[in-house]
Amino acid sequence: MNSPLLEIKQISVSFEGFLALNDLNLVLNKGDLRAVIGPNGAGKTTFLDVITGKVAPIKGDVLFKEKSLLGQKEYRIARKGIGRKFQSPRIFENLSVQENLALSISKPKTPFSLLINHLKVKQLDEIQHLMSIVNLQSKSNIKAGSLSHGQKQWLEIAMLVGQDPDLLLVDEPVAGLTDEETDLTADLLKSLAGDHTILVIDHDMEFIRRLDCPVSVLHQGHVLKEGSMSEIEKDPLVIEIYLGQSEEEIQ
Ligand code: ADP
Ligand code: MG
């Protein structure tokens, strides 16, 4: 059997004695799409911070392609093939959609400068492809700052895909999106899974349902339950800690 792409083993994180993550375990295989849900304060963002090297755990290990990521600097972890989308889009508002994408795919210069024209054509093709994935072809020359909130989120997802990471971490991509944009975002992430391995964090139930993928419920820094959305929804403990809350509390 293939080894997992990402293995989180018994991770605990302490903020001055408070355990934001408590013995957390999670395994992702190549091509997986996984949703992680949980109420506010459950440790979802901290969990991503541990994977990307922003926060150091006091216990446990994070294995990526069978090698530990612990103790490595954030940029090194990113270079190993882990891309992260933050909650608010990090795009260049004054550059066009096309220019943003060009920056995301630009690779370090190679000695093959003779091939530069060829590379340019290849890059233009890639930019077209990325725009088509997120349905932004008609916006290629529009400044990113004038896109809708949903389109900005998609542009950033396309920029991440352009970096071709082995693992995409996506933190609350549908916060502030319309219902229609939310559905489109779910469909987009589903279409990227398989070719990519994707971990999505959110607490929008409709969105998670539409993702139609295995779900891990996080509670007090620990995985309370894993299963399909329909299994999760029936679990009395999950209902008590999470689904029973009002929308307001969840936000
Ligand atoms: P979520 O993303 O699920 O809402 P977080 O991972 O942001 O949860 O936070 C988990 C818990 O850890 C919360 O109780 C939060 O207050 C606490 N926490 C997060 N970051 C810090 C920090 N830098 N210092 C102290 N406490 C923190
Ligand atoms: Mg969070």
XYZ file of C-alpha atoms and ligand atoms in Angstrom, residues 15-16 18-21 38-47 49 55 171-172 201 203 218, ligand 1:
50
model
C -0.472 28.205 24.509
C 0.866 28.979 27.979
C -3.841 25.836 27.371
C -3.978 22.854 25.014
C -5.241 24.253 21.708
C -4.499 20.858 20.128
C -15.510 22.210 14.392
C -16.865 25.068 16.462
C -15.050 28.328 16.942
C -11.922 27.773 19.045
C -11.786 24.032 18.278
C -8.206 24.411 17.029
C -8.763 24.358 13.259
C -6.433 27.219 12.381
C -3.829 26.068 14.910
C -3.920 22.696 13.201
C -0.359 26.429 11.662
C 3.351 26.918 15.493
C -8.901 27.836 5.492
C -12.570 28.907 5.429
C -11.440 23.845 6.960
C -17.956 25.460 9.432
C -12.491 18.801 15.692
P -10.454 27.729 15.338
O -9.664 28.059 14.122
O -11.014 26.347 15.342
O -11.513 28.738 15.624
P -7.962 28.304 16.728
O -7.011 27.281 16.247
O -7.861 29.661 16.136
O -9.464 27.756 16.595
O -7.826 28.451 18.308
C -7.898 27.334 19.199
C -7.785 27.841 20.603
O -6.466 28.298 20.859
C -8.723 28.994 20.935
O -9.184 28.833 22.260
C -7.823 30.201 20.813
O -8.257 31.230 21.676
C -6.479 29.662 21.252
N -5.365 30.326 20.590
C -5.142 30.366 19.259
N -3.994 31.023 18.997
C -3.493 31.424 20.186
C -2.311 32.141 20.593
N -1.419 32.578 19.694
N -2.124 32.347 21.925
C -3.002 31.890 22.836
N -4.116 31.209 22.524
C -4.368 30.961 21.229
